[in-house]
Amino acid sequence: MKYDRTISLIGEAAFERLQQTKVILFGVGGVGGWCAEALVRTGIQHLTIVDFDLVADTNINRQVVATAANIGLPKVEQMRERLLSICPEADIVAINQRYMVETAAEFDLSQYDIIIDAIDSVDDKILLIHNATATEATLFSSMGAGRKLDPQSVRVAEFWKVEGCPLARALRTKMKKSGVLPLHKFQCVYSAETIHHPQSTIHHNGSLAPVVGTFGFTLASLAIKSQL
């Protein structure tokens, strides 16, 4: 059985809980894609993935879903195909949509046990965090993985205690100004590494597979351990 090694580690009862756990993951890019794969490879059977973007050639250096063969195709649908190739019996729902003010009402977050935030947009992220913490679901959120080189600097902390992360700082500042605050505490994955500033004429935030992969695997680990 493909999950024998998972069961031998966590036991039958915990594995059965994992298989019943309902997870929704927002963002299947650099961080979210690795997270989604780790969840399904471990035994999560009910996973909804949400992303509005297309696979681009600039994704290939760090995103598990991106290949030379699927450039220009919807990222969330390509991710679903990949996950089903790993576990054909899994219940994988792919929603090609952006989570934002105009679409938030279309998502019933209360039906999930775990909500995972791997969104890049500050405004969308604040909205999701606020709405997710209004439910009884457990929220895990990714802070900024861009411009980081060292996967050994990846850490876990409660949102208000994250240090050295410009994204977390920007989120907290905007939340305080807008009054759209989290309704309870939640755990974040972040990097304590000082941001790398190379000399470059390319106008993208640089990022690497070892770092975004570590973020994604850590999010998946938090989600899995919360059910043990």
N, CA and C of each residue as an Amber inpcrd file, in Angstrom:
protein
   684
   0.8390000  -1.1960000   0.0000000   0.0000000   0.0000000   0.0000000
   0.8780000   1.2510000   0.0000000   0.5020000   2.2470000  -0.7920000
   1.3830000   3.4090000  -0.9510000   1.5560000   4.2190000   0.3230000
   0.6260000   4.0900000   1.2780000   0.7280000   4.8800000   2.5020000
   1.2620000   4.0880000   3.6930000   1.8380000   2.9260000   3.4420000
   2.3390000   2.0900000   4.5380000   3.3690000   2.8260000   5.3910000
   4.2340000   3.6060000   4.7530000   5.2840000   4.2800000   5.5160000
   4.7240000   5.4390000   6.3330000   3.6580000   6.0450000   5.8540000
   2.9730000   7.0610000   6.6650000   2.3380000   6.4060000   7.8840000
   1.6270000   5.3000000   7.6530000   0.9400000   4.6060000   8.7410000
   1.9230000   4.0820000   9.7720000   3.0720000   3.5710000   9.3070000
   4.0620000   3.0290000  10.2520000   4.6250000   4.1130000  11.1550000
   4.5730000   5.3610000  10.7030000   5.0910000   6.4670000  11.4980000
   4.0480000   7.0480000  12.4390000   2.8210000   7.2690000  11.9330000
   1.8290000   7.9910000  12.7410000   0.7350000   7.0910000  13.3080000
   0.6220000   5.8470000  12.8160000  -0.3880000   4.9230000  13.3150000
  -1.6860000   4.9680000  12.5220000  -2.4550000   3.9120000  12.6480000
  -3.6990000   3.7540000  11.8830000  -4.7220000   4.8320000  12.2190000
  -4.9080000   5.1140000  13.5080000  -5.9480000   6.0620000  13.9120000
  -5.6600000   7.4530000  13.3760000  -4.4200000   7.8990000  13.4950000
  -4.0520000   9.2260000  13.0010000  -4.1740000   9.2890000  11.4830000
  -3.7940000   8.1990000  10.8170000  -3.9080000   8.1810000   9.3540000
  -5.3650000   8.2790000   8.9220000  -6.2410000   7.5910000   9.6150000
  -7.6690000   7.6780000   9.2860000  -8.1910000   9.0980000   9.4860000
  -7.7110000   9.8010000  10.5200000  -8.1010000  11.1970000  10.7160000
  -7.6210000  12.0640000   9.5520000  -6.3910000  11.8170000   9.1170000
  -5.8720000  12.5720000   7.9730000  -6.7500000  12.3830000   6.7480000
  -7.1690000  11.1580000   6.5280000  -7.9640000  10.8780000   5.3370000
  -9.3370000  11.5330000   5.3900000  -9.8140000  11.8440000   6.5710000
 -11.1130000  12.5120000   6.7130000 -10.9940000  14.0350000   6.7740000
  -9.7860000  14.5400000   6.9470000  -9.5680000  15.9760000   7.1170000
  -9.8170000  16.7170000   5.8070000 -10.5490000  17.8160000   5.8980000
 -10.8290000  18.6390000   4.7180000  -9.9430000  19.8770000   4.7500000
  -9.1620000  20.0360000   3.6850000  -8.1830000  21.1150000   3.6030000
  -8.4700000  21.9810000   2.3880000  -8.3460000  23.2890000   2.5440000
  -8.3770000  24.1970000   1.4000000  -7.0780000  24.9750000   1.3960000
  -6.4560000  25.0450000   0.2250000  -5.1580000  25.6890000   0.0470000
  -5.2950000  26.7930000  -0.9930000  -4.9510000  27.9990000  -0.6040000
  -5.0110000  29.1530000  -1.5050000  -3.6170000  29.4680000  -2.0270000
  -3.4430000  29.2900000  -3.3360000  -2.1560000  29.5310000  -3.9710000
  -1.3940000  28.2430000  -4.1760000  -1.1510000  27.8600000  -5.4380000
  -0.3820000  26.6430000  -5.7250000   0.8620000  26.9860000  -6.5430000
   1.4720000  28.1100000  -6.1960000   2.7120000  28.5150000  -6.8430000
   3.9050000  27.8740000  -6.1690000   4.9420000  28.6850000  -5.9380000
   6.1750000  28.1420000  -5.3860000   5.9940000  27.4620000  -4.0530000
   5.3280000  28.1210000  -3.1230000   5.1030000  27.5420000  -1.7930000
   3.9420000  26.5550000  -1.8170000   2.8160000  26.9870000  -2.3480000
   1.5980000  26.1770000  -2.2870000   1.6620000  24.8700000  -3.0420000
   2.3690000  24.8600000  -4.1670000   2.4550000  23.6280000  -4.9470000
   3.1650000  22.5170000  -4.2020000   4.3040000  22.8560000  -3.5860000
   5.0270000  21.8440000  -2.7950000   4.2090000  21.4160000  -1.5870000
   3.4890000  22.3490000  -1.0000000   2.6250000  22.0210000   0.1360000
   1.5420000  21.0290000  -0.2810000   0.8730000  21.3050000  -1.3940000
  -0.2000000  20.4330000  -1.8740000   0.3190000  19.0210000  -2.1320000
   1.4670000  18.9240000  -2.7760000   2.0130000  17.5990000  -3.0800000
   2.3530000  16.8370000  -1.8080000   2.9520000  17.5280000  -0.8320000
   3.3020000  16.8610000   0.4220000   2.0590000  16.3750000   1.1600000
   0.9910000  17.1690000   1.1290000  -0.2470000  16.7660000   1.7920000
  -0.8050000  15.4830000   1.1910000  -0.8810000  15.4350000  -0.1240000
  -1.4650000  14.2630000  -0.7870000  -0.5510000  13.0490000  -0.6620000
   0.7500000  13.2540000  -0.7550000   1.6740000  12.1260000  -0.6000000
   1.6350000  11.5470000   0.8180000   1.2390000  12.3620000   1.7850000
   1.1660000  11.8960000   3.1750000  -0.1470000  11.1840000   3.4720000
  -1.2240000  11.5370000   2.7580000  -2.4830000  10.8450000   2.9890000
  -3.7190000  11.7190000   3.0260000  -3.5720000  13.0340000   2.8880000
  -4.7560000  13.9030000   2.7970000  -5.5460000  13.5230000   1.5530000
  -6.8300000  13.2650000   1.7250000  -7.6730000  12.8050000   0.6150000
  -8.6690000  13.8580000   0.1330000  -8.9310000  14.8460000   0.9550000
  -9.9160000  15.8840000   0.6030000  -9.2170000  17.2380000   0.5730000
  -8.8450000  17.6670000  -0.6260000  -8.0660000  18.8870000  -0.7780000
  -8.6750000  19.7560000  -1.8730000  -8.9750000  20.9940000  -1.5080000
  -9.4120000  21.9970000  -2.4820000  -8.2600000  22.9590000  -2.7090000
  -7.9110000  23.1830000  -3.9770000  -6.8170000  24.0890000  -4.3120000
  -7.3730000  25.2560000  -5.1180000  -6.9090000  26.4550000  -4.7850000
  -7.4430000  27.6750000  -5.3800000  -6.2910000  28.5020000  -5.9420000
  -6.3800000  28.8520000  -7.2200000  -5.3740000  29.7170000  -7.8510000
  -5.9570000  30.2100000  -9.1660000  -5.6130000  31.4310000  -9.5550000
  -6.1640000  32.0140000 -10.7790000  -5.1220000  32.1510000 -11.8860000
  -3.8790000  31.7720000 -11.6210000  -2.7720000  32.0750000 -12.5160000
  -2.5370000  30.9590000 -13.5380000  -1.7690000  31.3080000 -14.5650000
  -1.3350000  30.3510000 -15.5720000   0.1230000  29.9820000 -15.3150000
   0.5100000  28.7970000 -15.7540000   1.9070000  28.3920000 -15.6690000
   2.7260000  29.2580000 -16.6130000   3.8240000  29.8030000 -16.1160000
   4.7150000  30.6430000 -16.9180000   6.1200000  30.0530000 -16.9180000
   6.9110000  30.4140000 -17.9310000   8.2720000  29.8750000 -17.9820000
   9.1120000  30.3470000 -16.8010000   8.7570000  31.5070000 -16.2340000
   9.4970000  31.9970000 -15.0640000   9.1590000  31.2250000 -13.7920000
   8.1760000  30.3100000 -13.8610000   7.8280000  29.4630000 -12.7180000
   8.7160000  28.2190000 -12.6360000   9.3660000  27.8700000 -13.7240000
  10.0270000  26.5700000 -13.8170000  11.1470000  26.4120000 -12.7940000
  11.7860000  27.5160000 -12.4040000  12.9250000  27.3840000 -11.4940000
  12.5380000  27.0030000 -10.0720000  11.2180000  27.0610000  -9.7270000
  10.8740000  26.8540000  -8.3190000   9.5350000  26.1810000  -8.0720000
   8.6680000  26.0550000  -9.0690000   7.3210000  25.5460000  -8.8320000
   7.1830000  24.1060000  -9.3040000   6.6990000  23.2440000  -8.4420000
   6.5960000  21.8220000  -8.7590000   5.6490000  21.5600000  -9.9200000
   4.6740000  22.4240000 -10.1170000   3.6760000  22.2220000 -11.1650000
   4.1810000  22.6340000 -12.5390000   5.2170000  23.4620000 -12.6030000
   5.6420000  24.0620000 -13.8690000   6.6360000  23.1880000 -14.6190000
   6.3400000  22.9280000 -15.8970000   7.2610000  22.2180000 -16.7790000
   7.2700000  22.9250000 -18.1270000   8.1930000  22.5350000 -18.9690000
   8.2490000  23.1140000 -20.3110000   7.0170000  22.7420000 -21.1300000
   6.3190000  21.6750000 -20.7060000   5.1840000  21.1770000 -21.4860000
   3.8600000  21.8480000 -21.1540000   3.7550000  22.5500000 -20.0280000
   2.4370000  23.0860000 -19.6500000   2.4100000  24.6090000 -19.4890000
   3.3770000  25.2910000 -20.0660000   3.3860000  26.7500000 -20.0190000
   2.1270000  27.3040000 -20.6720000   1.4770000  28.2380000 -19.9900000
   0.2730000  28.8650000 -20.5080000  -1.0210000  28.1990000 -20.0890000
  -0.9330000  27.0690000 -19.3990000  -2.1310000  26.3620000 -18.9470000
  -2.4830000  26.7730000 -17.5220000  -3.7640000  26.6400000 -17.1320000
  -4.1660000  27.0240000 -15.7690000  -3.4100000  26.2200000 -14.7110000
  -2.7740000  26.9310000 -13.8200000  -1.9050000  26.3130000 -12.8230000
  -2.6700000  25.3390000 -11.9250000  -3.8720000  25.7340000 -11.5020000
  -4.6090000  24.9160000 -10.5470000  -5.0690000  23.6070000 -11.1900000
  -5.4060000  23.6430000 -12.4740000  -5.8240000  22.4170000 -13.1610000
  -4.6350000  21.4810000 -13.3940000  -3.4860000  22.0630000 -13.7010000
  -2.2780000  21.2440000 -13.8580000  -1.8720000  20.6130000 -12.5270000
  -2.0540000  21.3510000 -11.4520000  -1.7330000  20.8140000 -10.1320000
  -2.6730000  19.6760000  -9.7720000  -3.9390000  19.8360000 -10.1020000
  -4.9000000  18.7640000  -9.8190000  -4.5280000  17.4820000 -10.5700000
  -4.1540000  17.6120000 -11.8290000  -3.7540000  16.4370000 -12.6050000
  -2.5490000  15.7510000 -11.9620000  -1.6050000  16.5510000 -11.5220000
  -0.4110000  15.9790000 -10.8890000  -0.7750000  15.2370000  -9.6080000
  -1.6220000  15.8490000  -8.7880000  -2.0090000  15.2190000  -7.5220000
  -2.7760000  13.9240000  -7.7520000  -3.6350000  13.9100000  -8.7540000
  -4.3850000  12.6920000  -9.0590000  -3.4950000  11.6060000  -9.6600000
  -2.4060000  11.9950000 -10.2890000  -1.4580000  10.9880000 -10.7860000
  -0.7310000  10.3160000  -9.6230000  -0.6720000  11.0070000  -8.4870000
  -0.0690000  10.4490000  -7.2770000  -1.0790000   9.5940000  -6.5200000
  -2.3030000  10.1100000  -6.3960000  -3.3530000   9.4100000  -5.6540000
  -4.6720000   9.5390000  -6.4170000  -4.9490000   8.6310000  -7.3470000
  -6.1350000   8.7520000  -8.2000000  -7.4530000   8.7620000  -7.4400000
  -7.4850000   8.1660000  -6.2580000  -8.7420000   8.0970000  -5.5090000
  -8.9870000   9.3350000  -4.6530000  -8.0480000  10.2630000  -4.6280000
  -8.2020000  11.4640000  -3.7980000  -9.3080000  12.3640000  -4.3480000
  -9.9180000  13.1100000  -3.4580000 -10.9400000  14.0920000  -3.8200000
 -10.2510000  15.4510000  -3.9190000  -9.8290000  15.8050000  -5.1270000
  -9.1030000  17.0490000  -5.3690000 -10.0110000  17.9940000  -6.1420000
 -10.3840000  19.0980000  -5.5250000 -11.2210000  20.1150000  -6.1740000
 -10.3360000  21.2850000  -6.5700000 -10.3510000  21.6330000  -7.8490000
  -9.5450000  22.7400000  -8.3540000 -10.4560000  23.9160000  -8.6780000
 -10.1740000  25.0720000  -8.0840000 -10.9630000  26.2770000  -8.3270000
 -10.0550000  27.3260000  -8.9690000 -10.3350000  27.6150000 -10.2440000
  -9.5470000  28.5920000 -10.9870000 -10.1130000  29.9760000 -10.7030000
  -9.7100000  30.5360000  -9.5840000 -10.3350000  31.7710000  -9.0880000
  -9.3430000  32.5090000  -8.2010000  -9.4920000  33.8110000  -8.1480000
  -8.7040000  34.6200000  -7.2200000  -9.5390000  34.9080000  -5.9820000
  -8.9480000  34.7170000  -4.8210000  -9.6420000  35.0650000  -3.5810000
  -9.4440000  36.5460000  -3.3220000 -10.5360000  37.3000000  -3.3860000
 -10.4760000  38.7450000  -3.1790000 -11.8530000  39.2150000  -2.7330000
 -11.9970000  40.5000000  -2.5080000 -13.2580000  41.0440000  -1.9910000
 -14.4400000  40.6090000  -2.8570000 -14.2710000  40.6600000  -4.1720000
 -15.3840000  40.3630000  -5.0860000 -15.7660000  38.8890000  -5.1110000
 -14.8770000  37.9950000  -4.6940000 -15.1570000  36.5580000  -4.7940000
 -15.2300000  35.8440000  -3.4510000 -14.8600000  36.5120000  -2.3760000
 -14.7430000  35.8450000  -1.0700000 -16.0360000  35.1560000  -0.6480000
 -17.1830000  35.7540000  -0.9670000 -18.4690000  35.1920000  -0.5520000
 -18.7550000  33.8460000  -1.2290000 -18.0370000  33.5420000  -2.2980000
 -18.2430000  32.2730000  -3.0060000 -17.5870000  31.0960000  -2.2760000
 -16.7580000  31.3850000  -1.2730000 -16.0310000  30.3430000  -0.5510000
 -16.6200000  30.1670000   0.8420000 -17.1100000  28.9580000   1.1200000
 -17.6190000  28.6380000   2.4520000 -16.4700000  28.0360000   3.2600000
 -15.7030000  28.8870000   3.8900000 -14.5200000  28.4330000   4.6150000
 -14.8610000  27.5770000   5.8290000 -16.0840000  27.6910000   6.3110000
 -16.4730000  26.9590000   7.5190000 -16.5590000  25.4500000   7.2960000
 -16.5610000  25.0010000   6.0440000 -16.6730000  23.5620000   5.7860000
 -15.3320000  22.8340000   5.8650000 -14.2560000  23.5790000   6.0930000
 -12.9230000  22.9680000   6.1130000 -12.3750000  22.8610000   7.5290000
 -11.5240000  21.8610000   7.7250000 -10.8320000  21.6980000   8.9970000
  -9.5570000  22.5400000   9.0460000  -8.9100000  22.6570000   7.8890000
  -7.6450000  23.3840000   7.7960000  -7.6940000  24.3230000   6.5980000
  -7.2430000  25.5470000   6.8070000  -7.1120000  26.5340000   5.7350000
  -5.6370000  26.9030000   5.6420000  -5.0810000  26.8190000   4.4440000
  -3.6720000  27.1450000   4.2380000  -3.5710000  28.3210000   3.2720000
  -2.8820000  29.3470000   3.7090000  -2.7220000  30.5760000   2.9410000
  -1.3270000  30.6390000   2.3330000  -1.2670000  30.5460000   0.9950000
  -0.0100000  30.7420000   0.2710000  -0.2210000  31.8070000  -0.8010000
  -0.9640000  32.8530000  -0.4440000  -1.2860000  33.9590000  -1.3430000
  -0.1640000  34.9960000  -1.3040000   0.0870000  35.6290000  -2.4510000
   1.1150000  36.6710000  -2.5330000   0.5630000  38.0710000  -2.2680000
  -0.6140000  38.3720000  -2.7900000  -1.1780000  39.7180000  -2.6980000
  -1.4670000  40.1140000  -1.2510000  -0.9790000  41.2750000  -0.8410000
  -1.1740000  41.7340000   0.5380000  -2.6510000  41.9000000   0.8550000
  -3.4080000  42.5660000  -0.0170000  -4.8270000  42.8130000   0.2510000
  -5.6200000  41.5120000   0.3240000  -5.3710000  40.6130000  -0.6240000
  -6.0870000  39.3370000  -0.6290000  -5.7190000  38.4960000   0.5920000
  -4.4620000  38.5730000   0.9800000  -3.9850000  37.7990000   2.1310000
  -4.6440000  38.2840000   3.4150000  -4.7210000  39.5950000   3.5790000
  -5.3750000  40.1530000   4.7680000  -6.8360000  39.7130000   4.8310000
  -7.5210000  39.7580000   3.6960000  -8.9320000  39.3510000   3.6450000
  -9.0860000  37.8790000   4.0210000  -8.2310000  37.0290000   3.4530000
  -8.3250000  35.5960000   3.7510000  -8.0320000  35.3250000   5.2210000
  -7.0090000  35.9550000   5.7580000  -6.6690000  35.7470000   7.1690000
  -7.8300000  36.1520000   8.0710000  -8.4170000  37.2950000   7.7830000
  -9.5580000  37.7550000   8.5870000 -10.7160000  36.7740000   8.5010000
 -11.0730000  36.3680000   7.2910000 -12.2240000  35.4740000   7.1120000
 -11.9420000  34.0720000   7.6270000 -10.7110000  33.5970000   7.4660000
 -10.3700000  32.2590000   7.9520000 -10.4300000  32.2030000   9.4690000
  -9.9670000  33.2610000  10.1270000  -9.9770000  33.2670000  11.5950000
 -11.3700000  33.5460000  12.1670000 -12.3380000  33.7890000  11.2980000
 -13.7300000  33.9040000  11.7380000 -14.4040000  32.5330000  11.8010000
 -13.7140000  31.4920000  11.3510000 -14.2510000  30.1330000  11.3630000
 -13.5730000  29.3250000  12.4680000 -14.0020000  28.0820000  12.6230000
 -13.3740000  27.1780000  13.5910000 -12.2170000  26.3940000  12.9740000
 -11.9390000  26.6310000  11.6930000 -10.8390000  25.9380000  11.0250000
  -9.4990000  26.4160000  11.5720000  -8.4840000  25.5670000  11.4310000
  -7.1170000  25.9340000  11.7960000  -6.4490000  26.5730000  10.5860000
  -5.8900000  27.7550000  10.7750000  -5.2220000  28.4840000   9.6970000
  -3.7170000  28.3890000   9.8400000  -3.0480000  28.1240000   8.7100000
  -1.6000000  28.2230000   8.6130000  -1.2830000  29.1350000   7.4340000
  -0.3340000  30.0450000   7.6230000  -0.0770000  31.0580000   6.6010000
   1.4010000  31.1450000   6.2620000   1.6840000  31.3350000   4.9710000
   3.0510000  31.5400000   4.5140000   3.3530000  33.0280000   4.4350000
   4.4560000  33.4190000   5.0240000   4.9570000  34.7740000   4.8440000
   5.8780000  34.7850000   3.6150000   6.7500000  35.7820000   3.4930000
   7.4910000  35.9550000   2.2500000   8.6800000  35.0300000   2.0700000
   8.6820000  34.2980000   0.9490000   9.8030000  33.4120000   0.6170000
  10.7040000  34.0110000  -0.4550000  10.3130000  35.1390000  -1.0260000
  11.0980000  35.7530000  -2.0840000  12.3770000  36.3940000  -1.5700000
  13.3870000  36.4210000  -2.4380000  14.6820000  37.0340000  -2.1510000
  15.4030000  36.3910000  -0.9660000  15.1330000  35.1300000  -0.7430000
  15.7960000  34.3750000   0.3280000  16.6160000  33.2370000  -0.2930000
  17.7670000  32.9460000   0.3050000  18.6790000  31.9380000  -0.2250000
  18.8210000  30.7030000   0.6610000  18.5450000  30.8450000   1.9460000
  18.9120000  29.8220000   2.9290000  17.6980000  29.0900000   3.4890000
  17.4680000  27.8500000   3.0800000  16.3300000  27.1090000   3.6220000
  16.4570000  26.8170000   5.1140000  17.6890000  26.8680000   5.6400000
  17.8710000  26.6230000   7.0720000  17.4120000  27.7870000   7.9460000
  17.0520000  28.9100000   7.2920000  16.5490000  30.0650000   8.0360000
  15.0250000  30.0710000   8.1510000  14.3680000  29.0540000   7.6050000
  12.9060000  28.9880000   7.6710000  12.4810000  28.6480000   9.0990000
  11.4880000  29.3950000   9.5860000  11.0320000  29.2740000  10.9690000
   9.4990000  29.2140000  11.0210000   8.9770000  28.8900000  12.1980000
   7.5340000  28.9090000  12.4710000   7.3000000  29.7710000  13.6960000
   6.3210000  30.6650000  13.6160000   5.9700000  31.5010000  14.7650000
   4.5380000  31.9710000  14.6340000   3.9550000  32.3660000  15.7480000
   2.6400000  33.0050000  15.7190000   2.7670000  34.3320000  14.9560000
   1.7320000  34.7050000  14.2320000   1.7770000  35.8410000  13.2960000
   2.3610000  37.1060000  13.9160000   1.9170000  37.4700000  15.1110000
   2.3590000  38.7180000  15.7160000   3.7800000  38.6290000  16.2550000
   4.3630000  37.4260000  16.2540000   5.7180000  37.2470000  16.7540000
   6.7360000  36.9720000  15.6450000   6.2750000  37.0010000  14.3910000
   7.1940000  36.8250000  13.2590000   8.1440000  38.0190000  13.2080000
   9.4410000  37.7460000  13.1170000  10.4470000  38.8040000  13.0910000
  11.2950000  38.7200000  11.8260000  11.6680000  39.8810000  11.2920000
  12.5900000  39.9320000  10.1580000  11.9650000  39.6420000   8.8120000
  10.6440000  39.6450000   8.7280000   9.9560000  39.3520000   7.4670000
   9.2320000  40.6110000   6.9930000   9.6510000  41.2180000   5.8880000
   8.9940000  42.4240000   5.3900000   7.5070000  42.2290000   5.0750000
   7.1290000  41.0400000   4.5780000   5.7260000  40.8060000   4.2750000
   4.8860000  40.8110000   5.5470000   5.3550000  40.1310000   6.5750000
   4.6180000  40.1200000   7.8420000   4.4820000  41.5320000   8.3940000
   5.5530000  42.3020000   8.2910000   5.5180000  43.6770000   8.7720000
   4.5050000  44.5100000   7.9880000   4.4920000  44.3480000   6.6610000
   3.5410000  45.0840000   5.8240000   2.1060000  44.6800000   6.1360000
   1.8770000  43.3930000   6.3520000   0.5400000  42.9080000   6.6950000
   0.0580000  43.5100000   8.0080000   0.9040000  43.4800000   9.0070000
   0.5080000  43.9880000  10.3210000   0.2260000  45.4880000  10.2740000
   1.0630000  46.2220000   9.5430000   0.8570000  47.6740000   9.4240000
  -0.4690000  47.9810000   8.7450000  -0.7510000  47.2760000   7.6470000
  -1.9880000  47.5340000   6.9140000  -3.2080000  47.0750000   7.6990000
  -3.0840000  45.9670000   8.4040000  -4.1890000  45.4790000   9.2290000
  -4.5630000  46.4990000  10.3030000  -3.5530000  47.0560000  10.9580000
  -3.8160000  48.0220000  12.0200000  -4.4660000  49.2830000  11.4740000
  -4.0440000  49.7110000  10.2890000  -4.6140000  50.9180000   9.6880000
  -6.0430000  50.6960000   9.2170000  -6.3120000  49.5120000   8.6630000
  -7.6350000  49.2280000   8.1050000  -8.6130000  48.7150000   9.1380000
  -8.0970000  48.1740000  10.2250000  -8.9690000  47.5700000  11.2320000
  -9.4100000  46.1660000  10.8920000  -8.8980000  45.6170000   9.7560000
  -9.2500000  44.2430000   9.3550000  -8.2050000  43.3090000   9.9720000
  -8.4430000  42.9290000  11.2070000  -7.4720000  42.1770000  11.9960000
  -7.8400000  40.6940000  12.0780000  -6.8530000  39.8270000  12.3070000
  -7.1790000  38.4280000  12.5930000  -8.0410000  38.3440000  13.8500000
  -8.9330000  37.3870000  13.8800000  -9.8300000  37.2460000  15.0230000
  -9.2840000  36.2870000  16.0710000  -8.2090000  35.5890000  15.7470000
  -7.4820000  34.7980000  16.7480000  -6.0730000  34.5380000  16.2280000
  -5.2330000  33.9940000  17.0750000  -3.8460000  33.7420000  16.7100000
  -3.7440000  32.5900000  15.7030000  -2.6460000  32.6040000  14.9270000
  -2.4110000  31.5230000  13.9680000  -0.9130000  31.4350000  13.6890000
  -0.4980000  30.2610000  13.2500000   0.9180000  29.9870000  13.0000000
   1.3130000  30.3600000  11.5700000   2.5330000  30.8760000  11.4450000
   3.0730000  31.2740000  10.1470000   4.4140000  30.5960000   9.8910000
   4.6840000  30.3810000   8.6140000   6.0080000  29.9530000   8.1700000
   6.6940000  31.1770000   7.5810000   7.9290000  31.4370000   8.0020000
   8.6400000  32.6200000   7.5220000  10.1360000  32.3330000   7.4960000
  10.8930000  33.2760000   6.9620000  12.3430000  33.1560000   6.9630000
  12.9440000  34.2870000   7.7730000  13.8860000  33.9390000   8.6270000
  14.5870000  34.9350000   9.4430000  15.8070000  35.4990000   8.7260000
  16.0420000  35.0260000   7.5000000  17.2120000  35.4590000   6.7410000
  17.0780000  36.9110000   6.2920000  18.1680000  37.6580000   6.3490000
  18.1920000  39.0080000   5.7930000  18.0140000  38.9170000   4.2840000
  17.1560000  39.7550000   3.7340000  16.8340000  39.6840000   2.3110000
  18.0630000  39.9260000   1.4510000  18.1820000  39.1080000   0.4080000
  19.3050000  39.1830000  -0.5160000  19.0050000  40.2220000  -1.5960000
  19.9400000  41.1130000  -1.8480000  19.7570000  42.1660000  -2.8510000
  20.8380000  42.0650000  -3.9220000  20.6300000  41.2590000  -4.9580000
  21.6500000  41.1310000  -6.0040000  21.5960000  42.3040000  -6.9860000
  22.6470000  42.4470000  -7.7560000  22.6640000  43.4020000  -8.8710000
  21.9790000  42.7090000 -10.0420000  20.8220000  43.2320000 -10.4870000
  20.0800000  42.5750000 -11.5600000  19.2060000  43.5760000 -12.2880000
  19.0400000  43.3350000 -13.5860000  18.1270000  44.1640000 -14.3770000
  16.7790000  43.4790000 -14.5640000  16.6050000  42.2880000 -13.9710000
  15.3500000  41.5420000 -14.0910000  14.3910000  42.0140000 -13.0130000
  13.1820000  42.3670000 -13.4160000  12.2320000  42.9630000 -12.4700000
  11.2830000  41.9140000 -11.8920000  11.8490000  40.8790000 -11.3200000
  11.0840000  39.8740000 -10.5840000  11.7160000  39.7340000  -9.2080000
  10.9140000  39.4150000  -8.1990000  11.4890000  39.0250000  -6.9170000
  12.1090000  37.6470000  -7.0860000  13.3990000  37.5380000  -6.8970000
  14.0560000  36.2530000  -7.0670000  13.6300000  35.2590000  -6.0040000
  13.5570000  33.9940000  -6.3680000  13.2390000  32.9420000  -5.4070000
  13.7620000  31.6140000  -5.9180000  14.0160000  30.6990000  -4.9930000
  14.6390000  29.4230000  -5.3160000  13.8140000  28.2520000  -4.8100000
  13.8730000  27.1410000  -5.5460000  13.1330000  25.9390000  -5.1700000
  13.4730000  25.4310000  -3.7680000  14.7460000  25.4080000  -3.3500000
  15.0210000  24.8970000  -2.0010000  14.3420000  25.6950000  -0.8940000
  14.1740000  27.0050000  -1.1030000  13.5520000  27.8380000  -0.0820000
  12.0300000  27.7330000  -0.1380000  11.4420000  27.9320000  -1.3170000
   9.9760000  27.8630000  -1.3910000   9.4990000  26.4500000  -1.0870000
  10.3010000  25.4420000  -1.4610000   9.9500000  24.0680000  -1.1220000
   9.9400000  23.8410000   0.3770000  10.9170000  24.4090000   1.0710000
  10.9660000  24.2820000   2.5280000   9.7680000  24.9670000   3.1740000
   9.3940000  26.1370000   2.6640000   8.1790000  26.7980000   3.1420000
   6.9690000  25.8730000   2.9580000   6.8130000  25.3310000   1.7540000
   5.6560000  24.4930000   1.4550000   5.6130000  23.2280000   2.2860000
   6.7670000  22.5670000   2.4330000   6.8240000  21.3470000   3.2340000
   6.5460000  21.6490000   4.7070000   7.0130000  22.7960000   5.1740000
   6.7600000  23.1520000   6.5770000   5.2810000  23.4190000   6.8090000
   4.6300000  24.1110000   5.8820000   3.1790000  24.3040000   5.9870000
   2.4500000  22.9630000   6.0250000   2.8420000  22.0670000   5.1110000
   2.2090000  20.7480000   5.0820000   2.4330000  20.0070000   6.3900000
   3.6380000  20.0980000   6.9310000   3.9460000  19.4250000   8.1950000
   3.0910000  19.9660000   9.3270000   2.9200000  21.2870000   9.3790000
   2.0660000  21.8830000  10.4120000   0.6350000  21.3580000  10.2990000
   0.1290000  21.3100000   9.0720000  -1.2320000  20.8300000   8.8510000
  -1.3740000  19.3700000   9.2800000  -0.4100000  18.5630000   8.8930000
  -0.4590000  17.1340000   9.2230000  -0.3800000  16.9260000  10.7370000
   0.5760000  17.5700000  11.3810000   0.7640000  17.3830000  12.8350000
  -0.4420000  17.8820000  13.6370000  -1.1750000  18.8490000  13.0740000
  -2.3530000  19.3390000  13.7880000  -3.4530000  18.2860000  13.9020000
  -3.3680000  17.2440000  13.1040000  -4.3860000  16.1970000  13.0910000
  -3.9470000  14.9470000  13.8280000  -2.7190000  14.9290000  14.3420000
  -2.2210000  13.7150000  15.0030000  -2.6840000  13.6380000  16.4560000
